[in-house]
Amino acid sequence: MQPVQKTPYSSRNAPAKETVCWLFCNVIDNFGDIGVAWRLACELRRRLGWQVHLWLDDLSALRTIAPDAPAALPAPYRHIVLHTWQAGQDAGLSGVPVPDAVIETFACALPENVRRVIRTHRPLWLNWEYLSAEDWAVRTHAMPSLQADGSRKYFWQMGFSPESGGLLREADYQTRMAAFRQPEKAAGLDIFAFGYAGAVWARWCAALSAQPLPIRLHAAGMPLQQSLCAAPPVAGSLNILPCAFVPQAAFDERLWAADLLIVRGEDSFVRAQFSGRPFLWHIYPQEQDAHAVKLEAFWQTYRRVAPMDETLWRAHQALSAELNALAVLTDAERRAHWRTLLDGFAEWRECAHAWQRYLLAQSDAVSRLAEFCGRAA
Ligand code: TRH
């Protein structure tokens, strides 16, 4: 094992002994793994004043959402120390203080030398899990899993209810949103879309182009843009506008500038909910349609809080199923469902506001973690 120093880090404005947190992120693909890990790292530092060390195995993913991050690691960045690691190899721990907390995001397998540190020093050990509204996720939140060596690893289940591990939300989120100045808007509807590749996009564009109001589709991310490369940029009432990737710190503004959101994965999905805009969710697809259960659990939870008129709900769910490759609609059905949603847009927006209020009234994930640490101490 490489040496680990016991000396606590201190800075001029910080208390002498900060809580040291080791955070690990394995980027499977895309930007959700790093998107969540980076938000969490920033919040642990900003809100709780923890000294955070973040190990990641794909620096380019971080540099896509935070382009000014350093190009060579280890290095400090925005008061967080970044390190690299590779699955199956020991992590570089030289000069890093012993942790009070170790967080593995999304059950990534920790390096053997880190597990030895955990066995020796017994820090608080968390598995920060994927977000789900399913009952089992809420039930297992904060439950310990006893390891063969006697140490305990706790499940942190992010979720939508007060009983869950909550959602990552910055303390100034609402202030920033209130201060946001809407850009000058032309008549019609601005849709921001960030989804996975698929034939659905060309079909949806055809359906949107037949609607009776001007629609601008701001298409973000390569998979979606490539799925639309053969579609005419202007057709009927629809105008497709490719939208450049912005740093994560500016991502909320993209959402706030739109009327309707189509988001994906985990982090953009959560940000859409905070924004109070009507949205559809392109869930991360899993084998054998395992994502269908997770999708259904979310929308049922949403519906209990923000009940939608039955006709609107049926149109919404039919389009949600098609977006997620769980159904194929005829051209006429697709056009009609979009028409229903756009005709009922004011009500759809009311539901989105009700859901937003429900979430914003709850404490965020990092506040819940602070409470949990207080109880566990
Ligand atoms: O990129 P995603 O699809 O991420 C993931 C991964 O596929 C992951 O393996 C899977 O586990 C998870 O989904 C469920 O979608 P997500 O979660 O929305 O992450 C995108 C991140 O990119 C998010 O933090 C917002 C950020 N982003 C920007 O910073 N700027 C942009 O312009 C855009 C479009 C996104």
Coordinates of C-alpha atoms and ligand atoms in Angstrom, one line a residue:
M1 CA 0.0 0.0 0.0
Q2 CA 1.3 3.5 -0.8
P3 CA 1.7 5.7 2.2
V4 CA -1.2 7.8 3.3
Q5 CA -0.6 10.9 5.5
K6 CA -2.6 11.4 8.6
T7 CA -2.0 15.2 8.6
P8 CA -5.2 17.0 8.1
Y9 CA -5.4 19.6 5.3
S10 CA -6.1 23.1 6.5
S11 CA -6.7 26.5 4.8
R12 CA -6.8 30.0 6.1
N13 CA -10.6 30.2 6.3
A14 CA -11.3 26.6 7.2
P15 CA -11.3 24.9 10.6
A16 CA -8.1 23.1 11.5
K17 CA -9.5 19.6 10.9
E18 CA -11.7 19.2 7.8
T19 CA -13.6 16.1 7.1
V20 CA -11.6 14.3 4.4
C21 CA -13.7 12.6 1.7
W22 CA -12.5 10.3 -1.0
L23 CA -14.9 10.1 -3.9
F24 CA -14.5 7.6 -6.8
C25 CA -16.1 7.8 -10.2
N26 CA -16.0 5.2 -13.0
V27 CA -17.2 6.8 -16.2
I28 CA -19.2 4.0 -18.0
D29 CA -20.2 6.3 -20.9
N30 CA -21.6 9.7 -21.7
F31 CA -21.7 12.4 -19.0
G32 CA -24.0 11.3 -16.3
D33 CA -21.5 9.4 -14.1
I34 CA -19.1 12.4 -14.0
G35 CA -22.0 14.9 -14.0
V36 CA -23.3 13.5 -10.8
A37 CA -19.9 12.8 -9.2
W38 CA -18.7 16.4 -10.0
R39 CA -21.9 18.0 -8.6
L40 CA -21.6 15.9 -5.5
A41 CA -17.9 16.8 -5.1
C42 CA -18.7 20.5 -5.4
E43 CA -21.6 20.3 -2.9
L44 CA -19.6 18.4 -0.3
R45 CA -16.9 21.1 -0.6
R46 CA -19.2 24.1 -0.7
R47 CA -21.9 23.1 1.7
L48 CA -20.2 21.0 4.2
G49 CA -16.6 22.3 3.8
W50 CA -15.2 18.8 3.3
Q51 CA -11.8 18.4 1.8
V52 CA -12.7 16.4 -1.3
H53 CA -10.5 14.1 -3.3
L54 CA -12.1 12.9 -6.5
W55 CA -10.6 10.0 -8.4
L56 CA -11.9 9.6 -12.0
D57 CA -11.0 7.3 -14.8
D58 CA -11.9 9.6 -17.7
L59 CA -10.6 13.1 -17.5
S60 CA -11.9 14.0 -20.9
A61 CA -15.5 13.4 -19.6
L62 CA -14.9 16.0 -16.9
R63 CA -13.3 18.4 -19.3
T64 CA -16.4 18.3 -21.5
I65 CA -18.6 19.5 -18.7
A66 CA -15.9 21.6 -17.0
P67 CA -13.6 22.7 -19.9
D68 CA -11.2 24.7 -17.6
A69 CA -10.4 21.6 -15.5
P70 CA -6.7 20.8 -15.5
A71 CA -5.3 18.6 -18.3
A72 CA -2.9 16.7 -16.1
L73 CA -3.6 15.1 -12.7
P74 CA -3.3 15.0 -9.8
A75 CA -4.2 18.7 -9.4
P76 CA -6.5 20.9 -7.5
Y77 CA -9.5 22.4 -9.3
R78 CA -12.2 24.6 -7.7
H79 CA -11.0 23.5 -4.2
I80 CA -11.3 19.8 -5.0
V81 CA -8.3 17.6 -5.6
L82 CA -8.6 15.6 -8.7
H83 CA -6.8 12.3 -9.2
T84 CA -6.9 9.6 -11.9
W85 CA -7.4 5.9 -11.4
Q86 CA -8.0 2.9 -13.6
A87 CA -10.3 -0.1 -12.8
G88 CA -8.3 -3.1 -11.5
Q89 CA -5.3 -1.0 -10.5
D90 CA -4.3 0.6 -7.2
A91 CA -5.2 4.3 -6.8
G92 CA -2.4 6.8 -6.2
L93 CA -2.7 7.7 -2.5
S94 CA 0.6 9.3 -1.9
G95 CA 0.3 12.5 0.1
V96 CA -3.5 12.1 0.5
P97 CA -4.8 12.4 4.0
V98 CA -6.6 9.4 5.5
P99 CA -10.4 9.6 4.8
D100 CA -13.2 10.2 7.2
A101 CA -15.6 9.3 4.4
V102 CA -15.3 7.2 1.2
I103 CA -18.0 7.5 -1.4
E104 CA -18.1 5.2 -4.4
T105 CA -20.5 6.5 -7.0
F106 CA -22.7 4.0 -8.7
A107 CA -21.2 0.9 -7.1
C108 CA -17.8 1.3 -8.9
A109 CA -15.4 -1.3 -7.7
L110 CA -12.9 0.4 -5.4
P111 CA -9.1 -0.3 -5.9
E112 CA -7.7 -2.9 -3.5
N113 CA -5.4 -0.4 -1.8
V114 CA -8.4 1.9 -1.0
R115 CA -10.2 -1.1 0.5
R116 CA -7.2 -1.7 2.7
V117 CA -7.4 1.9 4.0
I118 CA -11.1 1.4 4.7
R119 CA -10.4 -1.8 6.6
T120 CA -7.7 -0.1 8.7
H121 CA -9.3 3.3 9.4
R122 CA -13.0 2.4 9.1
P123 CA -14.3 5.7 7.6
L124 CA -17.9 6.2 6.8
W125 CA -18.3 4.3 3.5
L126 CA -21.1 5.0 1.1
N127 CA -22.3 3.6 -2.2
W128 CA -23.9 6.6 -3.9
E129 CA -26.5 4.8 -6.1
Y130 CA -28.3 5.5 -9.3
L131 CA -31.5 7.5 -8.9
S132 CA -34.8 5.6 -8.8
A133 CA -38.3 6.1 -7.7
E134 CA -38.8 2.4 -7.2
D135 CA -40.0 1.3 -3.7
W136 CA -37.0 -0.9 -3.1
A137 CA -34.7 2.0 -3.6
V138 CA -36.5 4.1 -1.0
R139 CA -36.6 1.1 1.4
T140 CA -32.9 0.4 1.2
H141 CA -31.8 4.0 1.5
A142 CA -29.2 4.5 4.3
M143 CA -29.2 0.7 5.0
P144 CA -25.8 -0.8 5.8
S145 CA -24.4 -3.7 3.9
L146 CA -22.1 -5.8 6.1
Q147 CA -18.8 -6.7 4.3
A148 CA -16.8 -9.9 4.8
D149 CA -14.2 -8.0 6.7
G150 CA -16.7 -6.6 9.2
S151 CA -16.9 -3.1 7.7
R152 CA -20.2 -1.5 6.7
K153 CA -21.0 0.1 3.4
Y154 CA -24.2 2.2 3.4
F155 CA -26.5 2.6 0.4
W156 CA -27.2 6.2 -0.5
Q157 CA -30.3 6.1 -2.7
M158 CA -31.1 9.4 -4.2
G159 CA -34.8 9.8 -4.8
F160 CA -37.8 12.1 -4.9
S161 CA -39.4 11.6 -1.5
P162 CA -38.4 12.9 1.9
E163 CA -37.6 9.3 3.0
S164 CA -35.0 8.9 0.2
G165 CA -31.5 10.2 -0.1
G166 CA -32.8 13.3 -2.0
L167 CA -31.5 15.1 -5.0
L168 CA -28.4 17.1 -5.5
R169 CA -29.4 20.8 -5.5
E170 CA -27.2 23.8 -4.8
A171 CA -28.2 26.2 -2.0
D172 CA -28.5 29.1 -4.5
Y173 CA -30.5 27.2 -7.1
Q174 CA -33.7 29.2 -6.7
T175 CA -31.9 32.5 -6.4
R176 CA -30.1 31.9 -9.6
M177 CA -33.3 30.8 -11.3
A178 CA -35.1 34.0 -10.1
A179 CA -32.3 36.2 -11.4
F180 CA -32.2 34.5 -14.8
R181 CA -33.2 36.9 -17.6
Q182 CA -35.2 35.2 -20.3
P183 CA -33.8 35.9 -23.8
E184 CA -36.0 37.8 -26.2
K185 CA -38.4 35.1 -27.5
A186 CA -40.1 34.8 -30.9
A187 CA -43.8 33.6 -30.9
G188 CA -44.2 29.8 -30.5
L189 CA -42.5 27.1 -28.5
D190 CA -38.9 26.5 -27.7
I191 CA -38.1 22.8 -27.0
F192 CA -34.7 21.9 -25.6
A193 CA -33.9 18.2 -26.4
F194 CA -31.0 16.2 -25.1
G195 CA -31.5 12.5 -25.8
Y196 CA -30.0 9.3 -27.0
A197 CA -29.6 8.2 -30.7
G198 CA -32.6 6.7 -32.4
A199 CA -35.1 6.8 -35.3
V200 CA -37.7 8.4 -33.0
W201 CA -36.2 11.9 -33.4
A202 CA -36.9 12.0 -37.2
R203 CA -40.4 10.8 -36.6
W204 CA -41.0 13.3 -33.8
C205 CA -39.7 16.1 -36.0
A206 CA -42.2 15.1 -38.7
A207 CA -45.0 15.2 -36.1
L208 CA -43.9 18.6 -34.7
S209 CA -43.6 20.1 -38.1
A210 CA -47.3 19.4 -38.6
Q211 CA -48.4 21.3 -35.4
P212 CA -50.2 24.6 -35.7
L213 CA -47.6 26.8 -34.0
P214 CA -44.0 27.7 -34.7
I215 CA -41.7 25.3 -32.8
R216 CA -37.9 25.6 -32.4
L217 CA -36.2 22.4 -31.4
H218 CA -32.8 23.1 -29.8
A219 CA -31.0 19.8 -30.3
A220 CA -28.1 19.1 -27.8
G221 CA -25.5 16.4 -27.8
M222 CA -24.0 14.4 -30.7
P223 CA -26.2 11.3 -30.6
L224 CA -29.4 13.4 -31.1
Q225 CA -27.8 15.7 -33.6
Q226 CA -26.6 12.8 -35.6
S227 CA -30.0 11.2 -35.5
L228 CA -31.4 14.3 -37.1
C229 CA -28.7 14.9 -39.7
A230 CA -30.9 13.7 -42.5
A231 CA -33.9 15.7 -41.3
P232 CA -34.6 19.0 -43.0
P233 CA -33.6 21.9 -40.7
V234 CA -36.8 23.7 -41.5
A235 CA -40.1 21.9 -42.2
G236 CA -43.6 23.1 -41.8
S237 CA -43.8 24.8 -38.4
L238 CA -40.6 23.2 -37.1
N239 CA -37.1 24.7 -37.1
I240 CA -34.3 22.5 -35.8
L241 CA -31.4 24.4 -34.2
P242 CA -28.3 22.4 -33.2
C243 CA -27.2 23.6 -29.8
A244 CA -23.5 23.6 -28.6
F245 CA -22.5 21.8 -25.5
V246 CA -22.1 24.3 -22.6
P247 CA -20.2 23.8 -19.3
Q248 CA -22.3 22.2 -16.6
A249 CA -22.3 25.4 -14.6
A250 CA -24.3 27.0 -17.5
F251 CA -26.6 24.0 -18.2
D252 CA -29.5 25.2 -16.1
E253 CA -29.7 28.4 -18.1
R254 CA -30.2 26.3 -21.3
L255 CA -33.2 24.7 -19.6
W256 CA -34.7 27.9 -18.1
A257 CA -34.6 29.5 -21.6
A258 CA -36.9 26.8 -23.0
D259 CA -40.6 26.1 -22.7
L260 CA -40.5 22.3 -22.9
L261 CA -37.7 19.9 -22.1
I262 CA -36.7 16.5 -23.4
V263 CA -33.9 15.2 -21.2
R264 CA -32.0 12.0 -20.6
G265 CA -30.0 9.9 -18.2
E266 CA -30.0 11.1 -14.6
D267 CA -28.5 14.6 -14.1
S268 CA -30.2 16.5 -16.9
F269 CA -33.5 14.7 -15.9
V270 CA -33.2 16.1 -12.4
R271 CA -32.3 19.6 -13.5
A272 CA -35.4 19.6 -15.8
Q273 CA -37.6 18.8 -12.8
F274 CA -36.1 21.7 -10.7
S275 CA -36.7 24.1 -13.6
G276 CA -40.5 23.7 -13.5
R277 CA -40.8 23.1 -17.2
P278 CA -42.9 20.3 -18.7
F279 CA -40.6 17.5 -19.6
L280 CA -40.3 14.0 -21.2
W281 CA -37.6 11.7 -20.0
H282 CA -35.4 9.7 -22.3
I283 CA -34.2 7.1 -19.8
Y284 CA -30.8 5.4 -20.1
P285 CA -31.8 2.2 -22.0
Q286 CA -31.0 -1.1 -20.4
E287 CA -31.1 -4.7 -21.7
Q288 CA -34.4 -6.5 -21.9
D289 CA -36.2 -3.2 -21.4
A290 CA -35.3 -3.2 -17.7
H291 CA -35.6 0.6 -17.8
A292 CA -39.3 0.3 -18.3
V293 CA -39.9 -0.5 -14.6
K294 CA -37.9 2.5 -13.5
L295 CA -39.6 4.8 -16.0
E296 CA -43.0 3.6 -14.8
A297 CA -42.1 4.0 -11.1
F298 CA -41.0 7.6 -11.8
W299 CA -44.1 8.7 -13.7
Q300 CA -46.5 7.0 -11.2
T301 CA -44.7 8.9 -8.4
Y302 CA -45.0 12.2 -10.4
R303 CA -48.6 11.6 -11.1
R304 CA -49.5 11.1 -7.4
V305 CA -48.0 14.6 -6.7
A306 CA -49.1 16.3 -9.9
P307 CA -52.2 14.6 -11.3
M308 CA -52.7 15.3 -15.0
D309 CA -56.0 15.3 -16.9
E310 CA -56.6 11.8 -18.2
T311 CA -56.5 12.7 -21.9
L312 CA -53.3 14.7 -21.4
W313 CA -51.8 11.8 -19.4
R314 CA -52.5 9.2 -22.0
A315 CA -50.9 11.3 -24.7
H316 CA -47.9 12.0 -22.5
Q317 CA -47.4 8.4 -21.6
A318 CA -47.8 7.2 -25.2
L319 CA -45.1 9.6 -26.4
S320 CA -42.9 8.7 -23.4
A321 CA -43.2 5.0 -24.3
E322 CA -42.3 5.7 -27.9
L323 CA -39.3 7.9 -26.9
N324 CA -38.1 5.0 -24.8
A325 CA -38.5 2.4 -27.5
L326 CA -41.3 0.7 -25.6
A327 CA -44.0 1.4 -28.2
V328 CA -44.2 2.5 -31.8
L329 CA -47.0 4.9 -32.8
T330 CA -48.5 5.5 -36.2
D331 CA -47.8 8.8 -37.8
A332 CA -51.4 9.9 -37.1
E333 CA -51.2 8.9 -33.4
R334 CA -48.0 10.6 -32.9
R335 CA -49.2 13.9 -34.4
A336 CA -52.5 13.6 -32.4
H337 CA -50.7 13.0 -29.1
W338 CA -48.4 16.0 -29.7
R339 CA -51.4 18.1 -30.6
T340 CA -53.1 17.0 -27.3
L341 CA -50.0 18.0 -25.3
L342 CA -49.6 21.3 -27.0
D343 CA -53.3 22.1 -26.7
G344 CA -53.1 21.3 -23.0
F345 CA -49.8 23.0 -22.5
A346 CA -51.0 25.3 -19.8
E347 CA -52.2 22.4 -17.7
W348 CA -49.0 20.4 -18.4
R349 CA -47.0 23.4 -17.1
E350 CA -49.2 23.6 -14.0
C351 CA -48.3 19.9 -13.3
A352 CA -44.6 20.6 -13.8
H353 CA -44.9 23.5 -11.3
A354 CA -46.6 21.3 -8.8
W355 CA -43.8 18.7 -9.1
Q356 CA -41.2 21.5 -8.9
R357 CA -42.8 22.8 -5.7
Y358 CA -42.8 19.4 -4.2
L359 CA -39.1 18.9 -4.8
L360 CA -38.0 22.3 -3.9
A361 CA -39.8 22.1 -0.6
Q362 CA -37.6 19.1 0.4
S363 CA -34.1 19.2 1.7
D364 CA -31.4 18.3 -0.8
A365 CA -29.2 15.2 -0.8
V366 CA -26.1 16.8 0.8
S367 CA -28.2 18.3 3.6
R368 CA -29.5 14.8 4.3
L369 CA -26.0 13.4 4.2
A370 CA -24.9 16.0 6.8
E371 CA -27.8 14.9 9.0
F372 CA -27.0 11.2 8.5
C373 CA -23.3 11.9 9.4
G374 CA -24.5 13.7 12.6
R375 CA -26.5 10.6 13.5
A376 CA -23.8 8.2 12.6
A377 CA -21.1 10.1 14.5
Ligands
TRH1 O1 -24.9 11.8 -20.4 P1 -26.0 10.9 -19.8 O2 -26.7 10.1 -20.7 O3 -25.5 10.1 -18.7 C1 -25.7 8.9 -18.1 C2 -24.7 7.9 -18.5 O4 -25.1 7.3 -19.7 C3 -24.5 7.0 -17.4 O5 -23.7 5.9 -17.7 C4 -25.8 6.5 -16.9 O6 -25.5 5.8 -15.8 C5 -26.7 7.6 -16.6 O7 -26.9 8.5 -17.7 C6 -28.0 7.2 -16.1 O8 -27.1 11.9 -19.2 P2 -27.2 12.9 -17.9 O9 -27.2 12.1 -16.6 O10 -28.2 13.8 -18.1 O11 -25.8 13.6 -17.9 C7 -25.5 14.6 -18.8 C8 -24.6 15.7 -18.1 O12 -24.1 16.6 -19.1 C9 -25.3 16.5 -17.1 O13 -24.5 16.7 -15.9 C10 -25.6 17.8 -17.8 C11 -24.3 17.9 -18.6 N1 -24.4 18.8 -19.8 C12 -23.7 19.9 -19.8 O14 -22.9 20.2 -18.9 N2 -23.8 20.8 -20.9 C13 -24.6 20.5 -22.0 O15 -24.6 21.3 -22.9 C14 -25.4 19.3 -21.9 C15 -26.3 19.0 -23.1 C16 -25.3 18.5 -20.8

